[in-house]
Amino acid sequence: MKTQPFTADMAPAVADFNARLVAGGADPELLFPENPVQEGRPNEPRRLFEKRFLMVEEGSVHGGFILRHQNFWLGDTVASIAHFRLPLSEGIVNRKFAGVAMQMVRCALGEQPLLFALGMGGRQRALPRLLEGMQWKLWDVPFYFFVNRPFRFLRGIRVLRSAAWRKVGLDVAAFSGLGWVMARIAQWVTRRAAPEEITIENIQAFSNWADELWGDCKPHYSFLAVRDTATLKLLYPEGSERFLCRRVRQSGKPVGWFVALDTAMQGHKEFGNLRVGTIADALARPENAEAVIHAAAGFLRARGVDLIVSNQMHPAWGAALRGAGFFQASSNFVLALSPKLKEYCGDARGIHINRGDGDGPIHL
């Protein structure tokens, strides 16, 4: 079996590969894209770009993976690294191809030794277990949540209503008002007063001020994706109605920014039909994380969402979320660094990763 770039002539073979996966019981929402990626213009700066690769034997596709290249700050320098995305092997439905997954990882490392994987559904899944066995370093990216409307949360949170006895208990808590009281008391106990003189501004487009913040913030982290103006404009395009971008000031001085989502879910496997607010991305110095998180949480509470969620790895951002009344729960969002990349990163204390990285805030 050989590895080759995804070219247009291989599109029918990829469609056949996906059909075999679905027929074998694979998740129909997790299939390989059936078109090769569009290359940028020859002289266009390539801050964010991806390459798609196929595992091919005698013209038949039995696996595929994507490398999404992006610049990262690695403590004292900027380097191009790649997100190892959507590795799919026919081995998940046919044991004859069980070795394809490991071969894909090795091929990806040959293409770019500085690799990371993110998300993956939790450590118990096959891919994180494979990567850990191949000496990648894994961390859980903590998950935090704030219940803004307890009644709707208790009645609508599908992931907690999986058993009949749980549904009864949650309904009792909702209709009796006990759930509201308990949620408010718990949040009051953990919540600290918001820093003073915080204001937020709507961002029509990121501009020079974002470059200044990037230059000021990056020395305080050992690993984070580049968040200069040019990159932010690619990640969060001007005019997008989905991404709610806000600048945060304290005592009149810009100290950070955040990107939030306000999503009315429809039959979501975990959130049901709740209206979910997400603090997807944010940047500030670690000591200013508290101001940014309080501003973002207040912004989403005022919009009337039922639930606010965020995944944040850096300890200062986790402490800020807990101080804003958020609870921490088990996370299915995992960061994995390749053997070469983990040499640059040290421990987790300087890593700033959230849902703005990797695939971005998908499914939210």
Short mmCIF file of C-alpha atoms in Angstrom, two decimals:
data_model
loop_
_atom_site.label_atom_id
_atom_site.label_comp_id
_atom_site.label_asym_id
_atom_site.label_seq_id
_atom_site.Cartn_x
_atom_site.Cartn_y
_atom_site.Cartn_z
CA MET A 1 0.00 0.00 0.00
CA LYS A 2 1.34 3.43 -0.90
CA THR A 3 0.63 6.97 0.23
CA GLN A 4 -0.19 9.57 -2.40
CA PRO A 5 -1.70 13.06 -2.57
CA PHE A 6 -5.43 13.23 -3.25
CA THR A 7 -5.79 14.22 -6.89
CA ALA A 8 -9.02 14.76 -8.80
CA ASP A 9 -8.81 11.43 -10.62
CA MET A 10 -9.04 9.61 -7.25
CA ALA A 11 -12.42 11.13 -6.29
CA PRO A 12 -14.46 8.08 -7.41
CA ALA A 13 -12.18 5.75 -5.42
CA VAL A 14 -12.64 7.94 -2.33
CA ALA A 15 -16.43 7.81 -2.78
CA ASP A 16 -16.21 3.99 -2.94
CA PHE A 17 -14.07 4.01 0.22
CA ASN A 18 -16.66 6.09 2.08
CA ALA A 19 -19.46 3.82 0.87
CA ARG A 20 -17.66 0.78 2.27
CA LEU A 21 -17.20 2.54 5.60
CA VAL A 22 -20.93 3.37 5.85
CA ALA A 23 -21.92 -0.14 4.80
CA GLY A 24 -19.68 -1.50 7.53
CA GLY A 25 -21.37 0.62 10.20
CA ALA A 26 -19.04 3.64 10.42
CA ASP A 27 -20.40 7.03 11.47
CA PRO A 28 -21.81 8.64 8.30
CA GLU A 29 -20.88 12.06 9.67
CA LEU A 30 -17.19 11.12 9.78
CA LEU A 31 -16.27 10.40 6.18
CA PHE A 32 -13.33 11.54 4.10
CA PRO A 33 -13.88 14.59 1.86
CA GLU A 34 -14.56 13.45 -1.68
CA ASN A 35 -12.75 16.30 -3.41
CA PRO A 36 -9.07 17.29 -3.40
CA VAL A 37 -8.23 20.50 -1.58
CA GLN A 38 -8.05 23.70 -3.63
CA GLU A 39 -4.52 25.07 -3.76
CA GLY A 40 -3.94 28.77 -3.14
CA ARG A 41 -2.48 31.19 -5.64
CA PRO A 42 1.24 30.68 -6.29
CA ASN A 43 2.37 33.90 -4.57
CA GLU A 44 -0.29 33.94 -1.86
CA PRO A 45 1.03 33.79 1.75
CA ARG A 46 0.22 30.33 3.08
CA ARG A 47 -0.60 30.89 6.74
CA LEU A 48 -3.28 28.20 6.81
CA PHE A 49 -3.38 25.43 4.25
CA GLU A 50 -4.01 21.73 4.12
CA LYS A 51 -2.89 18.70 2.14
CA ARG A 52 -4.96 15.53 1.71
CA PHE A 53 -3.38 12.11 1.40
CA LEU A 54 -4.74 8.69 0.44
CA MET A 55 -3.65 5.15 1.24
CA VAL A 56 -3.93 3.32 -2.07
CA GLU A 57 -3.48 -0.28 -3.15
CA GLU A 58 -4.05 -1.27 -6.79
CA GLY A 59 -6.18 1.80 -7.41
CA SER A 60 -8.42 1.23 -4.38
CA VAL A 61 -8.44 3.67 -1.43
CA HIS A 62 -8.26 2.10 2.02
CA GLY A 63 -7.48 5.15 4.15
CA GLY A 64 -6.86 8.87 4.14
CA PHE A 65 -5.67 11.72 6.32
CA ILE A 66 -5.34 15.50 6.20
CA LEU A 67 -2.44 17.69 7.30
CA ARG A 68 -3.58 21.22 8.11
CA HIS A 69 -0.52 23.43 8.31
CA GLN A 70 -0.47 26.47 10.57
CA ASN A 71 2.11 28.66 12.30
CA PHE A 72 2.56 28.16 16.04
CA TRP A 73 4.51 30.00 18.71
CA LEU A 74 6.86 27.53 20.41
CA GLY A 75 8.16 29.57 23.31
CA ASP A 76 10.82 31.61 21.53
CA THR A 77 10.14 31.17 17.82
CA VAL A 78 7.38 30.71 15.27
CA ALA A 79 7.34 27.40 13.36
CA SER A 80 4.98 25.78 10.88
CA ILE A 81 3.43 22.64 12.32
CA ALA A 82 0.51 20.52 11.17
CA HIS A 83 -2.76 19.27 12.60
CA PHE A 84 -3.20 15.55 11.89
CA ARG A 85 -6.86 15.62 10.84
CA LEU A 86 -9.50 13.03 10.08
CA PRO A 87 -7.34 9.91 9.77
CA LEU A 88 -9.75 7.28 8.46
CA SER A 89 -8.86 3.64 7.88
CA GLU A 90 -10.92 0.84 6.41
CA GLY A 91 -9.60 -1.12 9.36
CA ILE A 92 -12.51 0.20 11.45
CA VAL A 93 -14.87 -2.01 9.44
CA ASN A 94 -12.54 -4.65 7.99
CA ARG A 95 -9.76 -6.19 10.08
CA LYS A 96 -7.80 -6.98 6.92
CA PHE A 97 -6.78 -3.30 6.94
CA ALA A 98 -6.05 -3.03 10.67
CA GLY A 99 -2.46 -1.92 10.00
CA VAL A 100 -3.42 1.04 7.85
CA ALA A 101 -3.89 3.41 10.81
CA MET A 102 -0.33 3.00 12.07
CA GLN A 103 0.99 3.32 8.52
CA MET A 104 -0.90 6.62 8.12
CA VAL A 105 0.64 8.03 11.31
CA ARG A 106 4.12 7.08 10.13
CA CYS A 107 3.51 8.60 6.70
CA ALA A 108 2.21 11.81 8.27
CA LEU A 109 5.30 12.04 10.48
CA GLY A 110 7.47 11.54 7.41
CA GLU A 111 5.71 14.46 5.74
CA GLN A 112 5.86 16.72 8.85
CA PRO A 113 7.49 15.53 12.11
CA LEU A 114 5.94 18.46 14.05
CA LEU A 115 2.39 17.13 14.32
CA PHE A 116 -0.49 17.46 16.75
CA ALA A 117 -3.92 15.89 16.97
CA LEU A 118 -6.85 17.47 18.80
CA GLY A 119 -10.33 16.44 19.89
CA MET A 120 -10.63 12.77 18.94
CA GLY A 121 -13.60 12.04 21.24
CA GLY A 122 -11.62 11.17 24.36
CA ARG A 123 -8.70 8.99 25.40
CA GLN A 124 -10.74 5.78 25.19
CA ARG A 125 -10.99 6.05 21.39
CA ALA A 126 -8.75 4.05 19.07
CA LEU A 127 -6.72 6.97 17.66
CA PRO A 128 -5.56 8.43 21.02
CA ARG A 129 -4.64 4.94 22.20
CA LEU A 130 -2.64 4.33 19.02
CA LEU A 131 -0.82 7.67 19.31
CA GLU A 132 0.03 7.10 22.96
CA GLY A 133 1.44 3.70 22.03
CA MET A 134 3.62 5.43 19.42
CA GLN A 135 5.11 7.69 22.12
CA TRP A 136 2.99 10.78 21.48
CA LYS A 137 2.26 12.93 24.55
CA LEU A 138 -1.43 13.22 25.46
CA TRP A 139 -3.28 15.71 27.65
CA ASP A 140 -6.99 16.21 28.26
CA VAL A 141 -8.10 19.76 27.45
CA PRO A 142 -10.42 20.50 30.41
CA PHE A 143 -14.12 21.13 29.78
CA TYR A 144 -16.00 23.80 31.74
CA PHE A 145 -19.68 24.71 31.81
CA PHE A 146 -21.95 27.34 33.36
CA VAL A 147 -25.70 26.77 33.74
CA ASN A 148 -27.39 30.05 32.90
CA ARG A 149 -31.02 28.84 32.75
CA PRO A 150 -31.30 25.85 35.13
CA PHE A 151 -34.87 24.86 34.23
CA ARG A 152 -34.17 24.58 30.50
CA PHE A 153 -30.81 22.93 31.21
CA LEU A 154 -32.29 20.21 33.43
CA ARG A 155 -35.11 19.53 30.97
CA GLY A 156 -32.95 19.59 27.85
CA ILE A 157 -29.45 18.28 28.57
CA ARG A 158 -29.58 15.05 26.59
CA VAL A 159 -26.24 13.62 27.78
CA LEU A 160 -27.54 13.50 31.38
CA ARG A 161 -31.01 12.20 30.48
CA SER A 162 -29.86 8.87 29.07
CA ALA A 163 -31.67 6.73 31.67
CA ALA A 164 -35.30 6.85 32.85
CA TRP A 165 -34.38 7.38 36.50
CA ARG A 166 -32.14 10.29 35.57
CA LYS A 167 -34.91 11.91 33.55
CA VAL A 168 -37.27 11.67 36.54
CA GLY A 169 -34.68 13.11 38.92
CA LEU A 170 -33.82 16.00 36.62
CA ASP A 171 -37.49 16.77 35.98
CA VAL A 172 -38.19 16.84 39.72
CA ALA A 173 -35.25 19.20 40.24
CA ALA A 174 -36.46 21.41 37.39
CA PHE A 175 -40.16 21.69 38.30
CA SER A 176 -39.59 21.95 42.06
CA GLY A 177 -37.09 24.77 41.68
CA LEU A 178 -34.50 22.75 43.59
CA GLY A 179 -32.23 22.59 40.57
CA TRP A 180 -32.27 26.37 40.22
CA VAL A 181 -31.41 26.85 43.90
CA MET A 182 -28.62 24.27 43.87
CA ALA A 183 -27.06 25.64 40.69
CA ARG A 184 -27.09 29.21 41.97
CA ILE A 185 -25.65 28.26 45.37
CA ALA A 186 -22.87 26.19 43.80
CA GLN A 187 -21.98 28.97 41.39
CA TRP A 188 -22.11 31.56 44.15
CA VAL A 189 -19.70 29.55 46.30
CA THR A 190 -17.07 29.25 43.55
CA ARG A 191 -17.59 32.56 41.81
CA ARG A 192 -15.32 35.52 42.45
CA ALA A 193 -16.20 39.15 41.88
CA ALA A 194 -15.47 40.31 38.35
CA PRO A 195 -12.42 42.56 37.91
CA GLU A 196 -13.35 46.24 37.91
CA GLU A 197 -13.71 48.58 34.94
CA ILE A 198 -14.15 45.90 32.25
CA THR A 199 -15.78 46.90 28.98
CA ILE A 200 -16.26 45.00 25.72
CA GLU A 201 -16.39 46.26 22.14
CA ASN A 202 -17.82 44.65 19.03
CA ILE A 203 -15.09 43.86 16.50
CA GLN A 204 -16.05 44.43 12.90
CA ALA A 205 -12.60 43.19 11.86
CA PHE A 206 -9.33 42.40 13.56
CA SER A 207 -6.71 45.07 12.83
CA ASN A 208 -3.38 46.46 14.08
CA TRP A 209 -4.44 46.40 17.73
CA ALA A 210 -4.64 42.57 17.50
CA ASP A 211 -1.01 42.46 16.32
CA GLU A 212 0.00 44.55 19.32
CA LEU A 213 -1.82 42.20 21.69
CA TRP A 214 -0.27 39.19 19.97
CA GLY A 215 3.22 40.62 20.44
CA ASP A 216 2.50 41.41 24.09
CA CYS A 217 0.92 38.04 24.94
CA LYS A 218 2.99 35.42 23.12
CA PRO A 219 6.11 35.54 25.39
CA HIS A 220 3.90 34.33 28.28
CA TYR A 221 3.10 30.99 26.62
CA SER A 222 5.22 28.06 25.47
CA PHE A 223 2.83 26.73 22.82
CA LEU A 224 -0.07 28.43 21.05
CA ALA A 225 -1.30 28.98 17.52
CA VAL A 226 -0.32 32.28 15.96
CA ARG A 227 -3.10 34.81 16.49
CA ASP A 228 -1.89 37.84 14.57
CA THR A 229 -4.27 39.97 12.53
CA ALA A 230 -3.71 38.20 9.22
CA THR A 231 -4.37 34.78 10.75
CA LEU A 232 -7.41 35.93 12.71
CA LYS A 233 -8.98 37.32 9.55
CA LEU A 234 -8.69 33.87 7.99
CA LEU A 235 -10.07 32.07 11.04
CA TYR A 236 -12.89 34.53 11.78
CA PRO A 237 -13.78 36.33 8.55
CA GLU A 238 -15.20 39.81 8.64
CA GLY A 239 -18.98 39.83 8.32
CA SER A 240 -19.47 36.32 9.72
CA GLU A 241 -22.70 36.08 11.70
CA ARG A 242 -21.56 32.92 13.49
CA PHE A 243 -18.45 34.24 15.22
CA LEU A 244 -19.15 36.89 17.87
CA CYS A 245 -15.79 38.66 18.18
CA ARG A 246 -15.25 41.14 21.01
CA ARG A 247 -12.31 43.19 22.32
CA VAL A 248 -11.95 43.49 26.10
CA ARG A 249 -10.71 46.62 27.81
CA GLN A 250 -9.82 47.11 31.46
CA SER A 251 -9.54 50.66 32.72
CA GLY A 252 -9.68 51.73 29.07
CA LYS A 253 -6.71 49.62 27.97
CA PRO A 254 -7.12 46.66 25.57
CA VAL A 255 -6.15 43.53 27.50
CA GLY A 256 -7.53 40.75 25.27
CA TRP A 257 -10.26 39.48 22.99
CA PHE A 258 -12.63 36.55 22.75
CA VAL A 259 -14.65 34.76 20.08
CA ALA A 260 -18.01 33.39 21.23
CA LEU A 261 -20.79 31.38 19.62
CA ASP A 262 -24.51 31.46 20.38
CA THR A 263 -26.03 28.30 18.89
CA ALA A 264 -29.60 27.00 19.04
CA MET A 265 -28.95 23.28 18.95
CA GLN A 266 -31.28 20.93 17.08
CA GLY A 267 -31.23 17.33 18.28
CA HIS A 268 -27.58 17.50 19.35
CA LYS A 269 -26.42 14.17 20.80
CA GLU A 270 -25.26 15.85 24.03
CA PHE A 271 -27.06 19.21 24.23
CA GLY A 272 -30.41 18.29 22.67
CA ASN A 273 -32.25 21.48 21.72
CA LEU A 274 -30.54 23.76 24.22
CA ARG A 275 -29.25 27.18 23.26
CA VAL A 276 -25.53 26.85 23.90
CA GLY A 277 -23.06 29.69 24.26
CA THR A 278 -19.41 28.81 23.65
CA ILE A 279 -16.26 30.70 24.60
CA ALA A 280 -14.43 29.24 21.61
CA ASP A 281 -11.25 31.30 21.44
CA ALA A 282 -9.56 33.99 23.49
CA LEU A 283 -6.21 35.64 23.97
CA ALA A 284 -4.71 37.75 26.75
CA ARG A 285 -1.80 37.59 29.10
CA PRO A 286 -2.36 34.85 31.71
CA GLU A 287 -2.90 37.48 34.42
CA ASN A 288 -5.65 39.07 32.28
CA ALA A 289 -7.46 35.81 31.53
CA GLU A 290 -9.85 36.48 34.40
CA ALA A 291 -10.96 39.80 32.90
CA VAL A 292 -11.55 38.24 29.46
CA ILE A 293 -13.45 35.22 30.82
CA HIS A 294 -15.70 37.36 33.03
CA ALA A 295 -16.40 39.61 30.06
CA ALA A 296 -17.18 36.68 27.75
CA ALA A 297 -19.37 34.91 30.32
CA GLY A 298 -21.28 38.11 31.07
CA PHE A 299 -21.77 38.74 27.37
CA LEU A 300 -23.27 35.27 26.80
CA ARG A 301 -25.40 35.36 29.96
CA ALA A 302 -26.89 38.65 28.80
CA ARG A 303 -27.80 37.07 25.45
CA GLY A 304 -29.94 34.54 27.34
CA VAL A 305 -28.24 31.27 26.41
CA ASP A 306 -29.18 28.20 28.43
CA LEU A 307 -25.65 26.90 28.91
CA ILE A 308 -22.12 28.28 28.43
CA VAL A 309 -19.24 25.91 27.64
CA SER A 310 -15.51 26.21 27.02
CA ASN A 311 -12.46 24.00 26.65
CA GLN A 312 -9.31 25.69 27.96
CA MET A 313 -5.98 24.01 28.69
CA HIS A 314 -3.82 26.73 30.23
CA PRO A 315 -4.12 26.76 34.05
CA ALA A 316 -4.69 30.54 34.21
CA TRP A 317 -7.68 30.23 31.88
CA GLY A 318 -9.04 27.27 33.83
CA ALA A 319 -8.73 29.22 37.07
CA ALA A 320 -10.50 32.17 35.44
CA LEU A 321 -13.42 29.96 34.38
CA ARG A 322 -13.76 28.47 37.86
CA GLY A 323 -13.62 31.96 39.32
CA ALA A 324 -16.46 32.99 37.01
CA GLY A 325 -18.67 30.23 38.42
CA PHE A 326 -18.01 27.50 35.85
CA PHE A 327 -17.96 23.82 36.80
CA GLN A 328 -15.40 21.39 35.41
CA ALA A 329 -16.54 18.07 33.92
CA SER A 330 -14.91 15.16 32.12
CA SER A 331 -13.53 16.11 28.72
CA ASN A 332 -13.59 14.28 25.39
CA PHE A 333 -11.23 16.87 23.91
CA VAL A 334 -7.66 15.54 23.84
CA LEU A 335 -4.41 17.16 22.71
CA ALA A 336 -1.69 14.85 21.37
CA LEU A 337 1.80 16.03 20.41
CA SER A 338 4.15 14.00 18.22
CA PRO A 339 7.47 12.82 19.72
CA LYS A 340 9.37 15.61 17.94
CA LEU A 341 6.89 18.36 18.77
CA LYS A 342 6.65 17.49 22.47
CA GLU A 343 10.37 18.30 22.79
CA TYR A 344 9.54 21.96 22.16
CA CYS A 345 6.62 22.24 24.57
CA GLY A 346 7.75 21.07 28.00
CA ASP A 347 4.85 20.48 30.36
CA ALA A 348 1.25 21.61 30.03
CA ARG A 349 1.56 24.78 32.10
CA GLY A 350 2.50 27.00 29.17
CA ILE A 351 0.17 25.48 26.55
CA HIS A 352 -2.77 27.61 25.45
CA ILE A 353 -5.21 25.45 23.46
CA ASN A 354 -8.97 25.81 23.08
CA ARG A 355 -11.79 25.15 20.61
CA GLY A 356 -10.43 27.77 18.23
CA ASP A 357 -7.60 25.38 17.36
CA GLY A 358 -7.51 22.24 15.25
CA ASP A 359 -10.79 21.90 13.38
CA GLY A 360 -12.14 25.03 15.05
CA PRO A 361 -15.47 25.11 16.91
CA ILE A 362 -17.20 22.37 14.93
CA HIS A 363 -20.40 20.77 16.29
CA LEU A 364 -20.98 23.86 18.46
#
